[in-house]
Coordinates of C-alpha atoms in Angstrom, one line a residue:
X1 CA 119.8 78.4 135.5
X2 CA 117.8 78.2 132.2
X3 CA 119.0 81.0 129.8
X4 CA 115.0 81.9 127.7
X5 CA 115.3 83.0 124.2
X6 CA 113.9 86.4 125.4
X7 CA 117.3 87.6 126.9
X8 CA 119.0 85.9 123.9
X9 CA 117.6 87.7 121.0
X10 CA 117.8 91.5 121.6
X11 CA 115.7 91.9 118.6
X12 CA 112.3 91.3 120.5
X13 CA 112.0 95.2 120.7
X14 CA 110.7 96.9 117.6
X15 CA 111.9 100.1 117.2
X16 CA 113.7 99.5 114.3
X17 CA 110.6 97.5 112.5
X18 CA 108.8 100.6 113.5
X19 CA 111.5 103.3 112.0
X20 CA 111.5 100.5 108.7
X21 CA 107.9 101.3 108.2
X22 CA 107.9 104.8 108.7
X23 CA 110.7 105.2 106.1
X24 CA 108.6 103.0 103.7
X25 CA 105.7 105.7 104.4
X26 CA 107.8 108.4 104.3
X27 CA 109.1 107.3 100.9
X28 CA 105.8 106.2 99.8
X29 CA 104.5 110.5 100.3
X30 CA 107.6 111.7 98.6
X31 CA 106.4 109.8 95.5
X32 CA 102.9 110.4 95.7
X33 CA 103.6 114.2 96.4
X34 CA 106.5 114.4 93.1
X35 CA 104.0 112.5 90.6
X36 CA 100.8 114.2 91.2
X37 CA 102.0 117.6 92.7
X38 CA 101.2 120.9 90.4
X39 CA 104.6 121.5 89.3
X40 CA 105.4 118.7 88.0
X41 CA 102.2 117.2 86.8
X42 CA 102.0 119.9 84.6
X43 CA 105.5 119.6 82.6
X44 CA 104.6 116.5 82.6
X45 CA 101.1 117.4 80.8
X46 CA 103.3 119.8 78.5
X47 CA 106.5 118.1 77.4
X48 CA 106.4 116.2 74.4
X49 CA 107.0 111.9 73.5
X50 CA 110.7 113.0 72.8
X51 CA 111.8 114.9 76.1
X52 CA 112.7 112.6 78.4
X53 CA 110.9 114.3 81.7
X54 CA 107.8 112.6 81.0
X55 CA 109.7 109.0 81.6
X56 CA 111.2 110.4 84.4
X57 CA 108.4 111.3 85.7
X58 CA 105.9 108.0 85.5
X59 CA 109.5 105.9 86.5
X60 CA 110.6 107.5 89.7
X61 CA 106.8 107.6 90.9
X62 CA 106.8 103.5 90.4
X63 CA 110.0 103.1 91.5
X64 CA 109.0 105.3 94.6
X65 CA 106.1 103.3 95.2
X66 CA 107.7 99.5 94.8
X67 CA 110.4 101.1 97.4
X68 CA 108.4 101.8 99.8
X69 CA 106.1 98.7 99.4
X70 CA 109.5 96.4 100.0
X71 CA 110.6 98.1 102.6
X72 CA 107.0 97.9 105.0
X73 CA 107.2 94.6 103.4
X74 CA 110.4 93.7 104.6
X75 CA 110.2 95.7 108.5
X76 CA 106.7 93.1 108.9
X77 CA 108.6 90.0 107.8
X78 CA 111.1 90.7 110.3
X79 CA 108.7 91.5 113.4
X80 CA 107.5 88.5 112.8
X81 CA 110.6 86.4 112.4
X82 CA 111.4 88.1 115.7
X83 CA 107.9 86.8 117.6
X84 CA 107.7 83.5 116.1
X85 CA 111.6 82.6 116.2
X86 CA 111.2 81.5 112.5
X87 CA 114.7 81.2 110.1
X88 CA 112.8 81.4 106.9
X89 CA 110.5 84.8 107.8
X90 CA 114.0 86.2 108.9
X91 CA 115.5 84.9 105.2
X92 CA 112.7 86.5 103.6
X93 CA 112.6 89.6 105.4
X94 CA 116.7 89.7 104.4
X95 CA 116.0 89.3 100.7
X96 CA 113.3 92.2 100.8
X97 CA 115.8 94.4 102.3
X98 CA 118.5 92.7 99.6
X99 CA 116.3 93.6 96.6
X100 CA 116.0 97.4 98.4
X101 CA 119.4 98.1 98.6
X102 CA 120.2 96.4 94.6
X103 CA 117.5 99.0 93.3
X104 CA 118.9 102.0 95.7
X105 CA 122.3 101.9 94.6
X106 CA 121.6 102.2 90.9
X107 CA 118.9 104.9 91.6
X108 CA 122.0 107.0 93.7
X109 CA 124.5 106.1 90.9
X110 CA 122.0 107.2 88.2
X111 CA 121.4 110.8 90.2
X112 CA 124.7 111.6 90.6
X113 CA 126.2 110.8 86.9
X114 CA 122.8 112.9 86.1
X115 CA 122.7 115.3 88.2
X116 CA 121.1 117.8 86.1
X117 CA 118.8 116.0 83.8
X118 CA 116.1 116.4 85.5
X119 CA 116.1 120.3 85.5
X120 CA 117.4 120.5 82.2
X121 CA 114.7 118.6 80.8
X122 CA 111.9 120.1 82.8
X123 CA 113.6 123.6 81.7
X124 CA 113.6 122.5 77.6
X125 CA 110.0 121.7 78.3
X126 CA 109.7 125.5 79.3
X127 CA 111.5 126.6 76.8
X128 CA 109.6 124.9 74.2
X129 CA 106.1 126.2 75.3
X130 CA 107.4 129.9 75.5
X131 CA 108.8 129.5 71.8
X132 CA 105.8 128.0 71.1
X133 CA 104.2 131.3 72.2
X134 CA 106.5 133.6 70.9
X135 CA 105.8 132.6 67.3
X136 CA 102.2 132.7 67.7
X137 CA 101.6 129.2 66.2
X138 CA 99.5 128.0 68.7
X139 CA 96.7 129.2 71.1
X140 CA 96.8 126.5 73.2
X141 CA 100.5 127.0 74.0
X142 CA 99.4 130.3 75.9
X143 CA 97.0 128.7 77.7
X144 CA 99.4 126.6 78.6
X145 CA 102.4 129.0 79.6
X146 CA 100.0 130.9 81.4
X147 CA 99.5 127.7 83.9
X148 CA 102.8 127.2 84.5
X149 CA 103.6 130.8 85.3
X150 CA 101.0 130.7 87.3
X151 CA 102.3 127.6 89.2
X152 CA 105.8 128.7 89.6
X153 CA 105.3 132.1 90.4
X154 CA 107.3 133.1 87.4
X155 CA 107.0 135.6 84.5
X156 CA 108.8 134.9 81.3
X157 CA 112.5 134.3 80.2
X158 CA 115.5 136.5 79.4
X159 CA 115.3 135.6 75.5
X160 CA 118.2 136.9 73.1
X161 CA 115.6 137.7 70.5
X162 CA 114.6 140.3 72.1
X163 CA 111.5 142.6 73.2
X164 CA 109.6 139.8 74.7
X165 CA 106.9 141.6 76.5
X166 CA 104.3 140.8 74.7
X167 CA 104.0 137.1 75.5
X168 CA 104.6 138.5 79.4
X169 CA 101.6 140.6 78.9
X170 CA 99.4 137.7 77.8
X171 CA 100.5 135.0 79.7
X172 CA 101.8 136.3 83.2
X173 CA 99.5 136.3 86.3
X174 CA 97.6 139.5 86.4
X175 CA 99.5 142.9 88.4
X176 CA 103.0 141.0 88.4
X177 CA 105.5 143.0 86.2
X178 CA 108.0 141.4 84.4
X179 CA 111.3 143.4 85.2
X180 CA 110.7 142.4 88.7
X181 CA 108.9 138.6 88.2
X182 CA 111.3 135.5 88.5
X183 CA 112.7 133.9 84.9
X184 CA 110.9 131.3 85.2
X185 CA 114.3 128.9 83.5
X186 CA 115.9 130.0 86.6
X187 CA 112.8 129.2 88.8
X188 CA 112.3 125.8 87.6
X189 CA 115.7 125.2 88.2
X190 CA 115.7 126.1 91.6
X191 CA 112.9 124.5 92.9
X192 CA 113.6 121.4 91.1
X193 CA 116.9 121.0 92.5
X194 CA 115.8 121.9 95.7
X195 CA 113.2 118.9 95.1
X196 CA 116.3 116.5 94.0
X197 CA 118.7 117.0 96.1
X198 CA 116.0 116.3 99.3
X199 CA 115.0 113.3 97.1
X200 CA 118.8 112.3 96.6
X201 CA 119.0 112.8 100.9
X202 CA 116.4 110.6 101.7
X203 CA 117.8 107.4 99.4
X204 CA 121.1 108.5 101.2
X205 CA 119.3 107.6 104.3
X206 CA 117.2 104.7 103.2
X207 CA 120.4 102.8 101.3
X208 CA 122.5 103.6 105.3
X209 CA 118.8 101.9 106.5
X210 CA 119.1 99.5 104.6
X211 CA 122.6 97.6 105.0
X212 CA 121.6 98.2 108.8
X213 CA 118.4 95.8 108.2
X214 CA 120.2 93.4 106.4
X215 CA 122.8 93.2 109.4
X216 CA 119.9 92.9 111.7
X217 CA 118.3 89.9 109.8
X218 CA 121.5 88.3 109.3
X219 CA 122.4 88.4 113.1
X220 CA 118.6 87.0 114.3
X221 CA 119.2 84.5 111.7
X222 CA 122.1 83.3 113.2
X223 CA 120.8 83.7 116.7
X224 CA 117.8 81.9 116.8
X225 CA 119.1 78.2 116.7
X226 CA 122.6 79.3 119.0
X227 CA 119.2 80.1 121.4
X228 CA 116.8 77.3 121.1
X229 CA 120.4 74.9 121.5
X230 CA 120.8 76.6 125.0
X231 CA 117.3 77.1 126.4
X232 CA 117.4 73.1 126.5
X233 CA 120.4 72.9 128.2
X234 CA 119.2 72.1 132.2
X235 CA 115.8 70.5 131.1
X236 CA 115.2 66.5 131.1
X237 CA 112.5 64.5 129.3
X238 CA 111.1 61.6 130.8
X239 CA 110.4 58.9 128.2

């Protein structure tokens, strides 16, 4: 009875390289979709050198991108570590999952001590523009509130200096009545969060992903030469 390598390495299927890649494309749309969606392109467009959302912004979409890019990287170096039985595929597929999981962790670590930067910054940005607005000092301020109440579906702020209809009047999208339009601080905030903590699910996911890959390279690793050693066992050579 000659044991074949096939029954020795249950790794020959490729459901998991297939779910790797698919999380590496699903990653890959969540940053595309964050950096150049309407929202948040145009705070982005708006805030100013010294808020910080503008960093944010151009750092999670690279970060995003690089991500995604290691992990399809790292699901293709195991496939074909898996077809061609080869240690140092299967090493280099492990590293590309290693080097995932070292920039996951700080990515989780950084959400959760800042849970609220994000919105808060996005939010100063708003609050900046409307000011802006309020004091009349620039006409291309209103141009600009005007887009992003027209993006969030928003219409001004509660401000505690007072009777601020008039910059609702000019800037608001046309028939929508302020007493009964969204404040737009509290709109931001919702969607954005809403927006983080899917973002915050999904590296969840991709960091449990993750240590499972790097378990799976580890044990074909091992297991391909414990299964070349026994599919010799029962064969001669004639010299």
């Amino acid at each position: 009875l000659v044991c074949t390598q096939q029954e020795l390495l249950p790794c020959k299927s490729f459901p998991e390289t297939l779910l790797f890649q698919l999380l590496g494309l699903s990653i890959a749309t969540l940053s595309t979709v964050t950096h150049y969606g309407l929202h948040f392109t145009l705070i982005s467009k708006v805030s100013l050198d010294s808020n910080a959302y503008r960093a944010i912004h151009h750092t999670a979409f690279y970060f995003g991108i690089c991500l995604s890019m290691t992990l399809i990287l790292a699901a293709l170096l195991s496939s074909a570590a898996t077809v061609r039985e080869s240690q140092c595929l299967t090493a280099m597929g492990f590293f590309c999952f290693a080097l995932a999981f070292c920039g996951l962790i700080p990515a989780a670590c950084w959400r959760y001590t800042h849970s609220t930067e994000v919105e808060d910054s996005m939010m100063d940005v708003y609050d900046f523009v409307y000011e802006e607005v309020r004091r009349n000092t620039s006409s291309f301020r209103r141009h600009e509130l005007t887009a992003i109440h027209e993006a969030f579906l928003c219409c001004g702020k509660h401000s505690p200096f007072g009777d601020t209809t008039d910059v609702e009047n000019k800037t608001c999208p046309p028939g929508q009545v302020h007493d009964e339009g969204q404040d737009c601080l509290q709109e931001i905030q919702d969607i954005v969060k809403k927006h983080m903590d899917f973002v915050f699910s999904l590296l969840g996911i991709t960091i449990g992903f993750t240590v499972y890959g790097m378990f799976l390279t580890s044990f074909l690793w091992f297991s391909i030469p414990f299964s070349s050693n026994l599919s010799r066992k029962g064969k001669y050579i004639l010299r």
